[in-house]
Tab-separated table of C-alpha atoms and ligand atoms in Angstrom:
chain	number	residue	atom	x	y	z
A	9	MET	CA	76.869	61.080	109.428
A	10	ILE	CA	78.546	59.346	106.514
A	11	VAL	CA	77.662	61.093	103.238
A	12	LEU	CA	79.433	58.674	100.898
A	13	GLU	CA	82.238	56.186	100.555
A	14	THR	CA	84.655	55.619	97.703
A	15	GLU	CA	87.234	52.907	97.189
A	16	ARG	CA	89.797	54.559	99.499
A	17	LEU	CA	87.868	57.300	101.286
A	18	ILE	CA	85.035	58.124	103.666
A	19	VAL	CA	83.295	61.478	103.237
A	20	ARG	CA	81.312	62.437	106.328
A	21	TYR	CA	79.896	65.409	108.203
A	22	LEU	CA	82.354	67.445	110.245
A	23	THR	CA	81.874	67.498	114.015
A	24	THR	CA	83.532	69.599	116.707
A	25	GLY	CA	85.731	66.536	117.346
A	26	ASP	CA	87.559	67.421	114.098
A	27	ALA	CA	88.804	70.754	115.510
A	28	GLU	CA	92.465	69.727	115.645
A	29	PHE	CA	92.478	68.752	111.972
A	30	ILE	CA	90.584	71.912	110.935
A	31	LEU	CA	93.031	74.068	112.927
A	32	GLU	CA	95.914	72.559	110.955
A	33	LEU	CA	94.165	72.752	107.555
A	34	LEU	CA	92.984	76.367	107.926
A	35	ASN	CA	96.512	77.482	108.853
A	36	ASP	CA	98.286	75.586	106.099
A	37	PRO	CA	100.120	78.032	103.785
A	38	SER	CA	98.134	76.701	100.790
A	39	TRP	CA	94.799	77.443	102.514
A	40	LEU	CA	95.973	80.909	103.589
A	41	LYS	CA	97.196	81.684	100.075
A	42	PHE	CA	94.377	80.305	97.937
A	43	ILE	CA	91.314	80.380	100.204
A	44	GLY	CA	92.019	83.032	102.813
A	45	ASP	CA	92.779	83.722	106.438
A	46	PHE	CA	89.728	82.828	108.508
A	47	GLY	CA	91.511	83.881	111.720
A	48	VAL	CA	91.234	80.376	113.194
A	49	ARG	CA	94.170	80.161	115.623
A	50	THR	CA	93.023	77.979	118.507
A	51	LEU	CA	91.047	74.767	118.985
A	52	GLU	CA	88.182	76.900	120.283
A	53	ASP	CA	88.261	79.005	117.060
A	54	ALA	CA	88.247	75.778	115.035
A	55	ARG	CA	85.235	74.416	116.949
A	56	ASN	CA	83.401	77.730	116.367
A	57	TYR	CA	84.207	77.608	112.653
A	58	ILE	CA	82.854	74.041	112.386
A	59	VAL	CA	79.625	74.956	114.195
A	60	LYS	CA	78.947	78.281	112.448
A	61	GLY	CA	80.150	77.142	109.018
A	62	PRO	CA	79.660	73.528	107.937
A	63	ILE	CA	77.262	72.389	110.704
A	64	GLN	CA	74.934	75.369	110.173
A	65	MET	CA	74.929	74.623	106.448
A	66	TYR	CA	74.043	70.921	107.003
A	67	GLU	CA	71.078	72.138	109.055
A	68	ARG	CA	70.003	74.822	106.572
A	69	GLU	CA	70.688	73.111	103.235
A	70	GLY	CA	71.051	69.404	103.981
A	71	PHE	CA	74.622	69.479	102.665
A	72	GLY	CA	77.898	71.328	103.231
A	73	LEU	CA	81.649	70.921	103.448
A	74	ASN	CA	82.500	67.414	104.645
A	75	LEU	CA	85.522	65.787	106.162
A	76	THR	CA	87.402	63.342	103.934
A	77	ALA	CA	89.188	60.559	105.801
A	78	ARG	CA	91.199	57.611	104.591
A	79	LYS	CA	89.280	54.345	104.941
A	80	ALA	CA	92.343	52.270	105.783
A	81	ASP	CA	93.364	54.174	108.920
A	82	ALA	CA	90.577	56.779	109.483
A	83	VAL	CA	93.147	59.579	109.147
A	84	PRO	CA	91.505	62.895	108.162
A	85	ILE	CA	93.159	64.229	105.017
A	86	GLY	CA	90.984	67.059	103.735
A	87	ILE	CA	87.584	68.596	103.291
A	88	CYS	CA	85.350	68.313	100.271
A	89	GLY	CA	81.717	69.171	99.736
A	90	LEU	CA	78.993	71.364	98.364
A	91	ILE	CA	78.327	74.909	99.493
A	92	LYS	CA	75.369	77.266	99.070
A	93	ARG	CA	76.523	80.855	99.471
A	94	ASP	CA	74.324	83.959	99.593
A	95	THR	CA	76.669	85.528	97.051
A	96	LEU	CA	76.291	82.806	94.375
A	97	GLU	CA	73.123	81.607	92.689
A	98	ASP	CA	74.415	78.061	92.128
A	99	VAL	CA	75.767	75.455	94.524
A	100	ASP	CA	79.569	75.300	94.374
A	101	ILE	CA	82.023	72.527	95.133
A	102	GLY	CA	84.855	73.184	97.574
A	103	PHE	CA	87.898	71.134	98.551
A	104	ALA	CA	91.193	71.440	100.403
A	105	PHE	CA	93.656	68.738	101.432
A	106	LEU	CA	96.786	68.827	103.568
A	107	PRO	CA	99.828	68.946	101.252
A	108	ARG	CA	101.160	65.619	102.546
A	109	TYR	CA	98.128	63.990	100.905
A	110	TRP	CA	98.389	65.746	97.527
A	111	GLY	CA	99.370	63.943	94.341
A	112	LYS	CA	97.612	60.692	95.286
A	113	GLY	CA	94.305	61.274	93.532
A	114	TYR	CA	92.436	61.634	96.850
A	115	ALA	CA	91.017	65.058	95.960
A	116	PHE	CA	89.806	63.790	92.590
A	117	GLU	CA	88.326	60.646	94.140
A	118	SER	CA	86.321	62.526	96.767
A	119	ALA	CA	85.334	65.469	94.523
A	120	SER	CA	84.019	63.226	91.750
A	121	ALA	CA	81.940	61.284	94.307
A	122	VAL	CA	80.623	64.570	95.743
A	123	ILE	CA	79.572	65.698	92.247
A	124	GLU	CA	77.855	62.367	91.676
A	125	TYR	CA	76.097	62.765	95.043
A	126	GLY	CA	75.041	66.311	94.074
A	127	THR	CA	73.514	65.238	90.782
A	128	HIS	CA	71.958	61.934	91.874
A	129	SER	CA	70.953	62.422	95.503
A	130	LEU	CA	70.419	66.202	95.548
A	131	ARG	CA	69.283	66.365	91.915
A	132	LEU	CA	71.367	69.435	91.145
A	133	LYS	CA	71.301	70.440	87.493
A	134	ARG	CA	74.395	72.624	87.721
A	135	ILE	CA	77.453	72.810	89.989
A	136	VAL	CA	79.995	75.637	89.923
A	137	ALA	CA	83.395	76.236	91.519
A	138	ILE	CA	85.322	79.390	92.265
A	139	THR	CA	89.061	79.533	92.472
A	140	ALA	CA	91.854	82.098	92.661
A	141	PRO	CA	93.296	82.891	89.194
A	142	ASP	CA	96.735	81.529	90.167
A	143	ASN	CA	95.454	78.325	91.815
A	144	HIS	CA	96.653	75.975	89.090
A	145	ASN	CA	96.300	72.751	91.132
A	146	SER	CA	92.658	73.544	91.725
A	147	ALA	CA	91.969	74.488	88.067
A	148	LYS	CA	93.622	71.259	86.934
A	149	LEU	CA	91.441	69.216	89.282
A	150	LEU	CA	88.267	71.057	88.214
A	151	GLU	CA	89.027	70.335	84.565
A	152	ARG	CA	89.674	66.668	85.328
A	153	LEU	CA	86.264	66.636	87.037
A	154	GLY	CA	84.708	67.774	83.756
A	155	MET	CA	84.168	71.381	84.781
A	156	ARG	CA	84.876	74.180	82.348
A	157	PHE	CA	86.092	77.743	82.918
A	158	GLU	CA	83.139	80.048	82.357
A	159	ARG	CA	84.090	83.596	83.368
A	160	MET	CA	85.729	85.781	85.977
A	161	ILE	CA	83.522	86.823	88.891
A	162	ARG	CA	83.759	88.911	92.043
A	163	LEU	CA	81.805	87.485	95.005
A	164	SER	CA	81.514	90.966	96.530
A	165	PRO	CA	83.156	94.363	95.958
A	166	GLU	CA	85.702	93.544	98.709
A	167	HIS	CA	86.711	90.258	97.090
A	168	LYS	CA	89.391	89.871	94.433
A	169	GLU	CA	88.351	88.388	91.095
A	170	SER	CA	87.964	84.595	90.973
A	171	ARG	CA	87.654	82.136	88.124
A	172	LEU	CA	84.200	80.533	87.867
A	173	PHE	CA	84.063	76.950	86.597
A	174	SER	CA	80.814	75.119	85.915
A	175	ILE	CA	79.267	71.831	84.850
A	176	ASP	CA	75.668	71.296	83.744
A	177	PHE	CA	73.748	68.038	83.881
B	205	LIG	C1	93.471	71.657	94.906
B	205	LIG	C2	93.977	70.386	95.589
B	205	LIG	C3	92.837	69.772	96.412
B	205	LIG	C4	94.451	69.396	94.508
B	205	LIG	O1	95.000	68.233	95.128
B	205	LIG	P1	95.744	67.108	94.259
B	205	LIG	O2	96.232	66.086	95.180
B	205	LIG	O3	96.710	67.766	93.340
B	205	LIG	O4	94.556	66.570	93.340
B	205	LIG	P2	94.234	65.126	92.812
B	205	LIG	O5	93.538	64.306	93.821
B	205	LIG	O6	93.440	65.356	91.558
B	205	LIG	O7	95.607	64.457	92.497
B	205	LIG	C5	96.157	64.580	91.229
B	205	LIG	C6	97.565	64.068	91.204
B	205	LIG	O8	97.658	62.810	91.847
B	205	LIG	C7	98.269	61.846	90.972
B	205	LIG	N1	97.762	60.520	91.328
B	205	LIG	C8	98.466	59.594	92.008
B	205	LIG	N2	97.715	58.514	92.222
B	205	LIG	C9	96.501	58.746	91.673
B	205	LIG	C10	95.292	57.992	91.582
B	205	LIG	N3	95.183	56.794	92.136
B	205	LIG	N4	94.231	58.561	90.955
B	205	LIG	C11	94.317	59.786	90.401
B	205	LIG	N5	95.441	60.549	90.471
B	205	LIG	C12	96.530	60.026	91.107
B	205	LIG	C13	97.903	62.370	89.606
B	205	LIG	O9	98.764	61.877	88.634
B	205	LIG	C14	98.047	63.861	89.794
B	205	LIG	O10	99.426	64.221	89.775
B	205	LIG	P3	99.939	65.564	89.046
B	205	LIG	O11	99.311	66.722	89.810
B	205	LIG	O12	101.406	65.488	89.213
B	205	LIG	O13	99.434	65.493	87.650
B	205	LIG	C15	95.162	70.692	96.542
B	205	LIG	O14	96.180	71.281	95.801
B	205	LIG	C16	94.801	71.591	97.710
B	205	LIG	O15	94.260	71.149	98.707
B	205	LIG	N6	95.130	72.912	97.627
B	205	LIG	C17	94.947	73.839	98.714
B	205	LIG	C18	93.505	74.205	98.918
B	205	LIG	C19	92.877	74.753	97.671
B	205	LIG	O16	93.468	75.514	96.932
B	205	LIG	N7	91.614	74.362	97.444
B	205	LIG	C20	90.861	74.794	96.272
B	205	LIG	C21	90.231	76.096	96.528
B	205	LIG	S1	89.269	76.576	95.112
């Protein structure tokens, strides 16, 4: 299902057909460093992640992490979407792109459209984001999206501290 389109990008639901791309993204050094090691090592692991993560969230919440693909050639470049976690009261925005597609404004283009979708279609009054304290690329993007640093939080006692950004509508 297509969630939204921007000038250069298509943002759509992930399917198990995206396993190859997810396998690459979840093993990229930037994902492992700033998001974590989800232990996804094979195409089968990637398919399981897609089904138990994003697809389950589409079914439960009506939204979730989406695939972002380039309109011109349909090449998948990243993921971007809204997440409802048990550990956070508010819906948060998440994004990750393969490094070869950084520095082109793709993350900003899809994340701003996802925020617009969240406020207009889902009628969210507040969106938050959590990011590792040393993830400067992510903080820079969140600020360009109009989000402001609010406080440090810990999602659970096992988690390290993260920075919580927010925007209210
Ligand atoms: C966080 C992340 C998505 C940011 O990606 P990004 O490509 O830097 O973000 P943007 O889309 O906002 O691109 C901004 C850059 O593109 C440049 N740019 C080029 N063309 C542009 C255009 N048409 N429009 C806007 N910016 C453009 C900007 O000048 C800016 O460059 P700068 O960083 O040198 O100032 C990326 O670093 C990433 O995937 N990291 C790994 C995963 C991760 O940490 N996710 C966040 C977890 S909380």
